[in-house]
Amino acid sequence: MLEGKIALVTGASRGIGKAIALELAEKGATVIVNYAGSEQLAQETVNEIKEKGREACLMQCNVADDESCKQLAEEVIRQYGRLDILVNNAGITRDGLIMRMSEEDFDQVLDINLKGTFHMIRHFSKYFLKQRSGRIINISSVSGILGNAGQANYSASKAGVIGLTKSVAREFATRGICVNAVAPGFIDTDMTKGMPESALAEVNKMIPMGKMGDAKDVAKAVAFLAGEDASYITGQVLCVDGGMAI
Ligand code: NAP
């Protein structure tokens, strides 16, 4: 159970981030719902949490912007005095074959998926270290483990998140702070909705369990890593992918 814990989920206006925010709230945490542009959707996440009788608030921040992340961290500490669970979930795709991939598309994906995670961890680290406790859970991807044609930028960013996770886990291991990654496979969200039927059938063939996952499947894994039962687990990558990365 996560009663009394303060959690921040980046990119919690929709998809996996929203499911994580709801799951952590269900387990008792107070949840700070971050978003980039979808204020109304993020407000709905907050409302749904409050309907469950839990506390939540909204904080806008573009995780690619280092200064905004610094201000977000300061605001969280000003309002709540601490942070117990940081979930770096915000992410985007800009798919294309490497030959035609623009530098802009490469940089944008790296800036949000990898540097965004770095910014958030960096700005919260002094508070975590002072507390001598905390959980950091970074959302990677099966693409960061296996690679994926048409996703060189995305796969590089998500492989980077794994390296970042393992390094910070080693830095914080003696300080009571656990740092882990969750690597989802294909999950039914806005990110995967645009795929044509034929591509979806192909994807399902690549999944040993033969079907896409639900955002809730990822949220349950994150809640486990955020809880007491995972207190001796750090530097790990938990795949939630129906067996794709076996
Ligand atoms: P999604 O439905 O497209 O939602 C993306 C979320 O990230 C939104 O809440 C969005 O906020 C937020 N976001 C985007 N750019 C941001 C920025 N610069 N600063 C702060 N927030 C930002 O995506 P999803 O499928 O839920 O994916 C969530 C995470 O899981 C991502 O890291 C993704 O790479 C990873 N993942 C997804 C899958 C999958 O199959 N869906 C598989 C593996 C890994 P706004 O609404 O305000 O734009």
PDB file of C-alpha atoms and ligand atoms in Angstrom:
ATOM      1  CA  MET A   1       0.000   0.000   0.000  1.00  0.00           C
ATOM      2  CA  LEU A   2       1.160   3.551  -0.706  1.00  0.00           C
ATOM      3  CA  GLU A   3      -0.757   5.535   1.918  1.00  0.00           C
ATOM      4  CA  GLY A   4       0.997   8.806   2.824  1.00  0.00           C
ATOM      5  CA  LYS A   5       3.294   8.629  -0.213  1.00  0.00           C
ATOM      6  CA  ILE A   6       3.664  11.520  -2.637  1.00  0.00           C
ATOM      7  CA  ALA A   7       4.017  10.427  -6.268  1.00  0.00           C
ATOM      8  CA  LEU A   8       4.722  12.379  -9.444  1.00  0.00           C
ATOM      9  CA  VAL A   9       3.891  10.859 -12.828  1.00  0.00           C
ATOM     10  CA  THR A  10       5.112  12.680 -15.939  1.00  0.00           C
ATOM     11  CA  GLY A  11       2.835  12.534 -18.975  1.00  0.00           C
ATOM     12  CA  ALA A  12      -0.195  11.466 -16.960  1.00  0.00           C
ATOM     13  CA  SER A  13      -2.842  13.175 -19.108  1.00  0.00           C
ATOM     14  CA  ARG A  14      -3.523   9.989 -21.066  1.00  0.00           C
ATOM     15  CA  GLY A  15      -2.391   6.466 -21.921  1.00  0.00           C
ATOM     16  CA  ILE A  16       0.064   4.615 -19.711  1.00  0.00           C
ATOM     17  CA  GLY A  17       0.852   7.657 -17.522  1.00  0.00           C
ATOM     18  CA  LYS A  18      -2.817   8.138 -16.695  1.00  0.00           C
ATOM     19  CA  ALA A  19      -3.192   4.443 -15.829  1.00  0.00           C
ATOM     20  CA  ILE A  20      -0.115   4.687 -13.559  1.00  0.00           C
ATOM     21  CA  ALA A  21      -1.484   7.799 -11.823  1.00  0.00           C
ATOM     22  CA  LEU A  22      -4.828   6.065 -11.184  1.00  0.00           C
ATOM     23  CA  GLU A  23      -3.166   2.863  -9.961  1.00  0.00           C
ATOM     24  CA  LEU A  24      -0.832   4.677  -7.527  1.00  0.00           C
ATOM     25  CA  ALA A  25      -3.814   6.675  -6.227  1.00  0.00           C
ATOM     26  CA  GLU A  26      -5.831   3.471  -5.833  1.00  0.00           C
ATOM     27  CA  LYS A  27      -2.996   2.135  -3.667  1.00  0.00           C
ATOM     28  CA  GLY A  28      -3.240   5.269  -1.492  1.00  0.00           C
ATOM     29  CA  ALA A  29      -0.694   7.722  -2.878  1.00  0.00           C
ATOM     30  CA  THR A  30      -1.253  11.437  -3.416  1.00  0.00           C
ATOM     31  CA  VAL A  31      -0.521  11.954  -7.096  1.00  0.00           C
ATOM     32  CA  ILE A  32       0.915  14.948  -8.937  1.00  0.00           C
ATOM     33  CA  VAL A  33      -0.326  14.691 -12.509  1.00  0.00           C
ATOM     34  CA  ASN A  34       2.109  16.209 -15.007  1.00  0.00           C
ATOM     35  CA  TYR A  35       1.306  17.002 -18.634  1.00  0.00           C
ATOM     36  CA  ALA A  36       2.820  18.995 -21.492  1.00  0.00           C
ATOM     37  CA  GLY A  37      -0.116  20.464 -23.441  1.00  0.00           C
ATOM     38  CA  SER A  38      -3.300  18.490 -22.706  1.00  0.00           C
ATOM     39  CA  GLU A  39      -4.518  20.418 -19.683  1.00  0.00           C
ATOM     40  CA  GLN A  40      -8.124  19.283 -19.970  1.00  0.00           C
ATOM     41  CA  LEU A  41      -7.220  15.589 -20.208  1.00  0.00           C
ATOM     42  CA  ALA A  42      -4.810  15.941 -17.286  1.00  0.00           C
ATOM     43  CA  GLN A  43      -7.558  17.634 -15.276  1.00  0.00           C
ATOM     44  CA  GLU A  44      -9.755  14.582 -15.988  1.00  0.00           C
ATOM     45  CA  THR A  45      -7.037  12.343 -14.519  1.00  0.00           C
ATOM     46  CA  VAL A  46      -7.023  14.550 -11.401  1.00  0.00           C
ATOM     47  CA  ASN A  47     -10.830  14.433 -11.206  1.00  0.00           C
ATOM     48  CA  GLU A  48     -10.895  10.632 -11.507  1.00  0.00           C
ATOM     49  CA  ILE A  49      -8.367  10.350  -8.683  1.00  0.00           C
ATOM     50  CA  LYS A  50     -10.392  12.691  -6.487  1.00  0.00           C
ATOM     51  CA  GLU A  51     -13.528  10.633  -7.216  1.00  0.00           C
ATOM     52  CA  LYS A  52     -11.657   7.708  -5.671  1.00  0.00           C
ATOM     53  CA  GLY A  53     -11.303   9.800  -2.516  1.00  0.00           C
ATOM     54  CA  ARG A  54      -7.581  10.355  -3.040  1.00  0.00           C
ATOM     55  CA  GLU A  55      -5.613  13.566  -3.420  1.00  0.00           C
ATOM     56  CA  ALA A  56      -4.187  14.814  -6.692  1.00  0.00           C
ATOM     57  CA  CYS A  57      -3.042  18.006  -8.344  1.00  0.00           C
ATOM     58  CA  LEU A  58      -2.025  19.216 -11.757  1.00  0.00           C
ATOM     59  CA  MET A  59       1.442  20.470 -12.732  1.00  0.00           C
ATOM     60  CA  GLN A  60       2.320  21.488 -16.273  1.00  0.00           C
ATOM     61  CA  CYS A  61       5.922  21.000 -17.398  1.00  0.00           C
ATOM     62  CA  ASN A  62       7.692  20.191 -20.621  1.00  0.00           C
ATOM     63  CA  VAL A  63      10.206  17.609 -19.412  1.00  0.00           C
ATOM     64  CA  ALA A  64      12.554  18.484 -22.277  1.00  0.00           C
ATOM     65  CA  ASP A  65      13.045  21.915 -20.684  1.00  0.00           C
ATOM     66  CA  ASP A  66      15.629  21.718 -17.925  1.00  0.00           C
ATOM     67  CA  GLU A  67      14.624  24.994 -16.229  1.00  0.00           C
ATOM     68  CA  SER A  68      10.921  23.992 -16.169  1.00  0.00           C
ATOM     69  CA  CYS A  69      11.876  20.664 -14.535  1.00  0.00           C
ATOM     70  CA  LYS A  70      13.849  22.550 -11.883  1.00  0.00           C
ATOM     71  CA  GLN A  71      10.844  24.767 -11.184  1.00  0.00           C
ATOM     72  CA  LEU A  72       8.551  21.734 -11.069  1.00  0.00           C
ATOM     73  CA  ALA A  73      10.785  20.045  -8.489  1.00  0.00           C
ATOM     74  CA  GLU A  74      10.837  23.201  -6.362  1.00  0.00           C
ATOM     75  CA  GLU A  75       7.056  23.539  -6.592  1.00  0.00           C
ATOM     76  CA  VAL A  76       6.520  19.894  -5.556  1.00  0.00           C
ATOM     77  CA  ILE A  77       8.752  20.361  -2.513  1.00  0.00           C
ATOM     78  CA  ARG A  78       7.102  23.708  -1.687  1.00  0.00           C
ATOM     79  CA  GLN A  79       3.619  22.149  -1.767  1.00  0.00           C
ATOM     80  CA  TYR A  80       4.282  18.698  -0.316  1.00  0.00           C
ATOM     81  CA  GLY A  81       7.673  18.910   1.405  1.00  0.00           C
ATOM     82  CA  ARG A  82       8.865  15.671  -0.189  1.00  0.00           C
ATOM     83  CA  LEU A  83       8.578  13.272  -3.100  1.00  0.00           C
ATOM     84  CA  ASP A  84       8.497   9.507  -2.558  1.00  0.00           C
ATOM     85  CA  ILE A  85       7.808   8.140  -6.036  1.00  0.00           C
ATOM     86  CA  LEU A  86       8.972   9.634  -9.332  1.00  0.00           C
ATOM     87  CA  VAL A  87       7.649   7.977 -12.488  1.00  0.00           C
ATOM     88  CA  ASN A  88       9.320   9.215 -15.678  1.00  0.00           C
ATOM     89  CA  ASN A  89       6.713   8.215 -18.222  1.00  0.00           C
ATOM     90  CA  ALA A  90       6.444  11.172 -20.641  1.00  0.00           C
ATOM     91  CA  GLY A  91       7.451  10.083 -24.120  1.00  0.00           C
ATOM     92  CA  ILE A  92       6.899  10.546 -27.836  1.00  0.00           C
ATOM     93  CA  THR A  93       7.629   8.794 -31.129  1.00  0.00           C
ATOM     94  CA  ARG A  94       8.733  10.338 -34.448  1.00  0.00           C
ATOM     95  CA  ASP A  95       9.115   7.186 -36.528  1.00  0.00           C
ATOM     96  CA  GLY A  96      10.914   6.933 -39.852  1.00  0.00           C
ATOM     97  CA  LEU A  97      13.614   4.947 -41.575  1.00  0.00           C
ATOM     98  CA  ILE A  98      17.124   6.113 -40.667  1.00  0.00           C
ATOM     99  CA  MET A  99      17.908   7.269 -44.207  1.00  0.00           C
ATOM    100  CA  ARG A 100      15.051   9.754 -44.113  1.00  0.00           C
ATOM    101  CA  MET A 101      15.099  10.608 -40.405  1.00  0.00           C
ATOM    102  CA  SER A 102      15.651  14.322 -39.829  1.00  0.00           C
ATOM    103  CA  GLU A 103      18.002  15.529 -37.133  1.00  0.00           C
ATOM    104  CA  GLU A 104      15.040  17.417 -35.664  1.00  0.00           C
ATOM    105  CA  ASP A 105      13.025  14.198 -35.260  1.00  0.00           C
ATOM    106  CA  PHE A 106      16.019  12.471 -33.720  1.00  0.00           C
ATOM    107  CA  ASP A 107      16.707  15.315 -31.288  1.00  0.00           C
ATOM    108  CA  GLN A 108      13.065  15.816 -30.271  1.00  0.00           C
ATOM    109  CA  VAL A 109      12.662  12.173 -29.272  1.00  0.00           C
ATOM    110  CA  LEU A 110      15.965  12.134 -27.382  1.00  0.00           C
ATOM    111  CA  ASP A 111      15.184  15.472 -25.702  1.00  0.00           C
ATOM    112  CA  ILE A 112      11.842  14.295 -24.293  1.00  0.00           C
ATOM    113  CA  ASN A 113      12.356  10.566 -23.711  1.00  0.00           C
ATOM    114  CA  LEU A 114      15.943  10.498 -22.486  1.00  0.00           C
ATOM    115  CA  LYS A 115      16.932  14.024 -21.466  1.00  0.00           C
ATOM    116  CA  GLY A 116      13.505  14.581 -19.893  1.00  0.00           C
ATOM    117  CA  THR A 117      14.145  11.592 -17.641  1.00  0.00           C
ATOM    118  CA  PHE A 118      17.636  12.909 -16.858  1.00  0.00           C
ATOM    119  CA  HIS A 119      16.320  16.413 -16.022  1.00  0.00           C
ATOM    120  CA  MET A 120      13.683  15.070 -13.651  1.00  0.00           C
ATOM    121  CA  ILE A 121      16.026  12.695 -11.826  1.00  0.00           C
ATOM    122  CA  ARG A 122      18.707  15.380 -11.526  1.00  0.00           C
ATOM    123  CA  HIS A 123      16.421  18.008 -10.050  1.00  0.00           C
ATOM    124  CA  PHE A 124      14.768  15.638  -7.593  1.00  0.00           C
ATOM    125  CA  SER A 125      17.941  13.821  -6.584  1.00  0.00           C
ATOM    126  CA  LYS A 126      18.965  16.282  -3.852  1.00  0.00           C
ATOM    127  CA  TYR A 127      15.580  15.843  -2.153  1.00  0.00           C
ATOM    128  CA  PHE A 128      15.682  12.049  -2.477  1.00  0.00           C
ATOM    129  CA  LEU A 129      19.227  11.989  -1.094  1.00  0.00           C
ATOM    130  CA  LYS A 130      18.260  14.201   1.846  1.00  0.00           C
ATOM    131  CA  GLN A 131      15.270  11.957   2.617  1.00  0.00           C
ATOM    132  CA  ARG A 132      17.403   8.835   2.202  1.00  0.00           C
ATOM    133  CA  SER A 133      14.425   7.170   0.595  1.00  0.00           C
ATOM    134  CA  GLY A 134      12.591   7.162  -2.695  1.00  0.00           C
ATOM    135  CA  ARG A 135      11.596   5.220  -5.763  1.00  0.00           C
ATOM    136  CA  ILE A 136      12.387   6.224  -9.307  1.00  0.00           C
ATOM    137  CA  ILE A 137      10.678   4.270 -12.061  1.00  0.00           C
ATOM    138  CA  ASN A 138      11.565   5.051 -15.660  1.00  0.00           C
ATOM    139  CA  ILE A 139       9.412   3.910 -18.558  1.00  0.00           C
ATOM    140  CA  SER A 140      11.607   2.384 -21.248  1.00  0.00           C
ATOM    141  CA  SER A 141      10.345   0.126 -24.054  1.00  0.00           C
ATOM    142  CA  VAL A 142      10.848  -3.259 -25.657  1.00  0.00           C
ATOM    143  CA  SER A 143      12.244  -1.193 -28.584  1.00  0.00           C
ATOM    144  CA  GLY A 144      15.091  -0.112 -26.311  1.00  0.00           C
ATOM    145  CA  ILE A 145      15.972  -3.772 -25.730  1.00  0.00           C
ATOM    146  CA  LEU A 146      15.407  -5.341 -29.159  1.00  0.00           C
ATOM    147  CA  GLY A 147      15.611  -2.302 -31.460  1.00  0.00           C
ATOM    148  CA  ASN A 148      12.884  -1.673 -34.018  1.00  0.00           C
ATOM    149  CA  ALA A 149      13.109  -0.837 -37.717  1.00  0.00           C
ATOM    150  CA  GLY A 150      11.776   2.684 -38.227  1.00  0.00           C
ATOM    151  CA  GLN A 151      12.428   3.673 -34.634  1.00  0.00           C
ATOM    152  CA  ALA A 152      16.181   4.363 -34.457  1.00  0.00           C
ATOM    153  CA  ASN A 153      15.580   7.583 -32.503  1.00  0.00           C
ATOM    154  CA  TYR A 154      13.010   6.061 -30.168  1.00  0.00           C
ATOM    155  CA  SER A 155      14.974   2.825 -29.584  1.00  0.00           C
ATOM    156  CA  ALA A 156      18.144   4.828 -28.859  1.00  0.00           C
ATOM    157  CA  SER A 157      16.256   6.976 -26.353  1.00  0.00           C
ATOM    158  CA  LYS A 158      14.736   3.971 -24.605  1.00  0.00           C
ATOM    159  CA  ALA A 159      18.041   2.032 -24.536  1.00  0.00           C
ATOM    160  CA  GLY A 160      19.504   5.223 -23.056  1.00  0.00           C
ATOM    161  CA  VAL A 161      16.837   5.203 -20.357  1.00  0.00           C
ATOM    162  CA  ILE A 162      17.979   1.703 -19.374  1.00  0.00           C
ATOM    163  CA  GLY A 163      21.633   2.794 -19.105  1.00  0.00           C
ATOM    164  CA  LEU A 164      20.599   5.856 -17.129  1.00  0.00           C
ATOM    165  CA  THR A 165      18.464   3.727 -14.809  1.00  0.00           C
ATOM    166  CA  LYS A 166      21.267   1.255 -14.064  1.00  0.00           C
ATOM    167  CA  SER A 167      23.851   3.988 -13.475  1.00  0.00           C
ATOM    168  CA  VAL A 168      21.656   6.038 -11.135  1.00  0.00           C
ATOM    169  CA  ALA A 169      20.613   2.828  -9.352  1.00  0.00           C
ATOM    170  CA  ARG A 170      24.294   2.214  -8.570  1.00  0.00           C
ATOM    171  CA  GLU A 171      24.804   5.829  -7.421  1.00  0.00           C
ATOM    172  CA  PHE A 172      21.796   5.755  -5.088  1.00  0.00           C
ATOM    173  CA  ALA A 173      21.926   2.133  -3.904  1.00  0.00           C
ATOM    174  CA  THR A 174      23.350   2.872  -0.460  1.00  0.00           C
ATOM    175  CA  ARG A 175      20.992   5.827   0.078  1.00  0.00           C
ATOM    176  CA  GLY A 176      17.692   3.931   0.312  1.00  0.00           C
ATOM    177  CA  ILE A 177      16.645   4.951  -3.189  1.00  0.00           C
ATOM    178  CA  CYS A 178      15.632   2.277  -5.692  1.00  0.00           C
ATOM    179  CA  VAL A 179      15.799   3.041  -9.403  1.00  0.00           C
ATOM    180  CA  ASN A 180      14.207   0.680 -11.901  1.00  0.00           C
ATOM    181  CA  ALA A 181      12.836   0.665 -15.422  1.00  0.00           C
ATOM    182  CA  VAL A 182       9.683  -0.844 -16.851  1.00  0.00           C
ATOM    183  CA  ALA A 183       9.822  -1.845 -20.513  1.00  0.00           C
ATOM    184  CA  PRO A 184       6.361  -2.161 -22.033  1.00  0.00           C
ATOM    185  CA  GLY A 185       5.780  -4.031 -25.286  1.00  0.00           C
ATOM    186  CA  PHE A 186       2.880  -2.969 -27.525  1.00  0.00           C
ATOM    187  CA  ILE A 187       0.259  -1.278 -25.382  1.00  0.00           C
ATOM    188  CA  ASP A 188      -3.090   0.006 -26.606  1.00  0.00           C
ATOM    189  CA  THR A 189      -2.798   3.830 -26.271  1.00  0.00           C
ATOM    190  CA  ASP A 190      -2.825   6.925 -28.547  1.00  0.00           C
ATOM    191  CA  MET A 191       0.802   6.085 -29.371  1.00  0.00           C
ATOM    192  CA  THR A 192      -0.176   2.819 -31.069  1.00  0.00           C
ATOM    193  CA  LYS A 193      -3.746   3.699 -32.181  1.00  0.00           C
ATOM    194  CA  GLY A 194      -2.734   5.064 -35.580  1.00  0.00           C
ATOM    195  CA  MET A 195      -1.371   1.691 -36.730  1.00  0.00           C
ATOM    196  CA  PRO A 196      -3.146   0.113 -39.724  1.00  0.00           C
ATOM    197  CA  GLU A 197      -4.972  -3.255 -39.241  1.00  0.00           C
ATOM    198  CA  SER A 198      -2.353  -5.119 -41.284  1.00  0.00           C
ATOM    199  CA  ALA A 199       0.494  -3.746 -39.139  1.00  0.00           C
ATOM    200  CA  LEU A 200      -1.388  -4.671 -35.979  1.00  0.00           C
ATOM    201  CA  ALA A 201      -1.788  -8.267 -37.184  1.00  0.00           C
ATOM    202  CA  GLU A 202       1.977  -8.365 -37.806  1.00  0.00           C
ATOM    203  CA  VAL A 203       2.656  -6.966 -34.335  1.00  0.00           C
ATOM    204  CA  ASN A 204       0.472  -9.583 -32.701  1.00  0.00           C
ATOM    205  CA  LYS A 205       2.516 -12.299 -34.447  1.00  0.00           C
ATOM    206  CA  MET A 206       5.616 -10.928 -32.683  1.00  0.00           C
ATOM    207  CA  ILE A 207       4.028 -11.199 -29.249  1.00  0.00           C
ATOM    208  CA  PRO A 208       4.219 -14.711 -27.738  1.00  0.00           C
ATOM    209  CA  MET A 209       0.963 -14.034 -25.879  1.00  0.00           C
ATOM    210  CA  GLY A 210      -0.598 -13.018 -29.201  1.00  0.00           C
ATOM    211  CA  LYS A 211      -2.217  -9.766 -28.099  1.00  0.00           C
ATOM    212  CA  MET A 212      -1.413  -6.165 -27.205  1.00  0.00           C
ATOM    213  CA  GLY A 213      -1.232  -5.143 -23.576  1.00  0.00           C
ATOM    214  CA  ASP A 214      -3.380  -2.712 -21.653  1.00  0.00           C
ATOM    215  CA  ALA A 215      -2.061   0.437 -19.948  1.00  0.00           C
ATOM    216  CA  LYS A 216      -3.212  -1.090 -16.678  1.00  0.00           C
ATOM    217  CA  ASP A 217      -0.788  -4.007 -17.142  1.00  0.00           C
ATOM    218  CA  VAL A 218       2.084  -1.494 -17.085  1.00  0.00           C
ATOM    219  CA  ALA A 219       0.558   0.464 -14.202  1.00  0.00           C
ATOM    220  CA  LYS A 220       0.422  -2.674 -12.014  1.00  0.00           C
ATOM    221  CA  ALA A 221       4.144  -3.316 -12.577  1.00  0.00           C
ATOM    222  CA  VAL A 222       4.973   0.296 -11.702  1.00  0.00           C
ATOM    223  CA  ALA A 223       2.860   0.122  -8.530  1.00  0.00           C
ATOM    224  CA  PHE A 224       4.729  -3.039  -7.512  1.00  0.00           C
ATOM    225  CA  LEU A 225       8.121  -1.335  -7.979  1.00  0.00           C
ATOM    226  CA  ALA A 226       6.846   1.681  -6.024  1.00  0.00           C
ATOM    227  CA  GLY A 227       5.716  -0.436  -3.076  1.00  0.00           C
ATOM    228  CA  GLU A 228       7.312  -1.997   0.022  1.00  0.00           C
ATOM    229  CA  ASP A 229       7.475  -5.460  -1.609  1.00  0.00           C
ATOM    230  CA  ALA A 230      10.084  -4.156  -4.067  1.00  0.00           C
ATOM    231  CA  SER A 231      12.401  -2.591  -1.500  1.00  0.00           C
ATOM    232  CA  TYR A 232      15.374  -4.867  -2.367  1.00  0.00           C
ATOM    233  CA  ILE A 233      15.051  -4.428  -6.140  1.00  0.00           C
ATOM    234  CA  THR A 234      17.151  -1.835  -7.949  1.00  0.00           C
ATOM    235  CA  GLY A 235      18.708  -1.340 -11.384  1.00  0.00           C
ATOM    236  CA  GLN A 236      16.313  -3.779 -13.025  1.00  0.00           C
ATOM    237  CA  VAL A 237      14.282  -3.694 -16.213  1.00  0.00           C
ATOM    238  CA  LEU A 238      10.868  -5.253 -15.793  1.00  0.00           C
ATOM    239  CA  CYS A 239       9.390  -6.197 -19.182  1.00  0.00           C
ATOM    240  CA  VAL A 240       5.617  -5.952 -19.488  1.00  0.00           C
ATOM    241  CA  ASP A 241       5.346  -7.176 -23.053  1.00  0.00           C
ATOM    242  CA  GLY A 242       3.493 -10.487 -23.368  1.00  0.00           C
ATOM    243  CA  GLY A 243       6.861 -12.182 -23.851  1.00  0.00           C
ATOM    244  CA  MET A 244       8.199 -10.075 -26.742  1.00  0.00           C
ATOM    245  CA  ALA A 245      11.686  -9.641 -25.270  1.00  0.00           C
ATOM    246  CA  ILE A 246      12.168 -13.293 -24.246  1.00  0.00           C
TER     247      ILE A 246
HETATM  248  P1  NAP B   1       0.686   8.675 -25.204  1.00  0.00           P
HETATM  249  O1  NAP B   1      -0.652   8.050 -25.059  1.00  0.00           O
HETATM  250  O2  NAP B   1       1.083   9.283 -26.493  1.00  0.00           O
HETATM  251  O3  NAP B   1       0.882   9.756 -24.002  1.00  0.00           O
HETATM  252  C1  NAP B   1       2.078  10.471 -23.902  1.00  0.00           C
HETATM  253  C2  NAP B   1       2.079  11.274 -22.631  1.00  0.00           C
HETATM  254  O4  NAP B   1       3.343  11.940 -22.533  1.00  0.00           O
HETATM  255  C3  NAP B   1       1.021  12.355 -22.608  1.00  0.00           C
HETATM  256  O5  NAP B   1       0.509  12.480 -21.308  1.00  0.00           O
HETATM  257  C4  NAP B   1       1.790  13.614 -22.998  1.00  0.00           C
HETATM  258  O6  NAP B   1       1.254  14.819 -22.437  1.00  0.00           O
HETATM  259  C5  NAP B   1       3.118  13.329 -22.338  1.00  0.00           C
HETATM  260  N1  NAP B   1       4.189  14.124 -22.926  1.00  0.00           N
HETATM  261  C6  NAP B   1       4.622  14.138 -24.201  1.00  0.00           C
HETATM  262  N2  NAP B   1       5.617  15.016 -24.334  1.00  0.00           N
HETATM  263  C7  NAP B   1       5.829  15.569 -23.127  1.00  0.00           C
HETATM  264  C8  NAP B   1       6.719  16.545 -22.622  1.00  0.00           C
HETATM  265  N3  NAP B   1       7.622  17.147 -23.409  1.00  0.00           N
HETATM  266  N4  NAP B   1       6.652  16.875 -21.304  1.00  0.00           N
HETATM  267  C9  NAP B   1       5.752  16.287 -20.487  1.00  0.00           C
HETATM  268  N5  NAP B   1       4.868  15.358 -20.907  1.00  0.00           N
HETATM  269  C10 NAP B   1       4.911  15.006 -22.223  1.00  0.00           C
HETATM  270  O7  NAP B   1       1.841   7.606 -24.886  1.00  0.00           O
HETATM  271  P2  NAP B   1       1.780   6.219 -24.079  1.00  0.00           P
HETATM  272  O8  NAP B   1       1.567   5.128 -25.057  1.00  0.00           O
HETATM  273  O9  NAP B   1       0.904   6.330 -22.904  1.00  0.00           O
HETATM  274  O10 NAP B   1       3.305   6.132 -23.624  1.00  0.00           O
HETATM  275  C11 NAP B   1       3.734   6.476 -22.316  1.00  0.00           C
HETATM  276  C12 NAP B   1       5.167   6.024 -22.152  1.00  0.00           C
HETATM  277  O11 NAP B   1       5.249   4.611 -22.370  1.00  0.00           O
HETATM  278  C13 NAP B   1       6.129   6.660 -23.145  1.00  0.00           C
HETATM  279  O12 NAP B   1       7.371   6.903 -22.530  1.00  0.00           O
HETATM  280  C14 NAP B   1       6.271   5.605 -24.205  1.00  0.00           C
HETATM  281  O13 NAP B   1       7.453   5.726 -24.912  1.00  0.00           O
HETATM  282  C15 NAP B   1       6.221   4.349 -23.359  1.00  0.00           C
HETATM  283  N6  NAP B   1       5.861   3.146 -24.110  1.00  0.00           N
HETATM  284  C16 NAP B   1       4.660   3.049 -24.736  1.00  0.00           C
HETATM  285  C17 NAP B   1       4.353   1.872 -25.439  1.00  0.00           C
HETATM  286  C18 NAP B   1       3.042   1.673 -26.147  1.00  0.00           C
HETATM  287  O14 NAP B   1       2.916   0.671 -26.850  1.00  0.00           O
HETATM  288  N7  NAP B   1       2.070   2.536 -26.020  1.00  0.00           N
HETATM  289  C19 NAP B   1       5.298   0.830 -25.488  1.00  0.00           C
HETATM  290  C20 NAP B   1       6.505   0.982 -24.835  1.00  0.00           C
HETATM  291  C21 NAP B   1       6.776   2.140 -24.136  1.00  0.00           C
HETATM  292  P3  NAP B   1       0.228  15.739 -23.304  1.00  0.00           P
HETATM  293  O15 NAP B   1      -1.029  14.940 -23.430  1.00  0.00           O
HETATM  294  O16 NAP B   1       0.064  16.956 -22.468  1.00  0.00           O
HETATM  295  O17 NAP B   1       0.897  15.957 -24.620  1.00  0.00           O
END
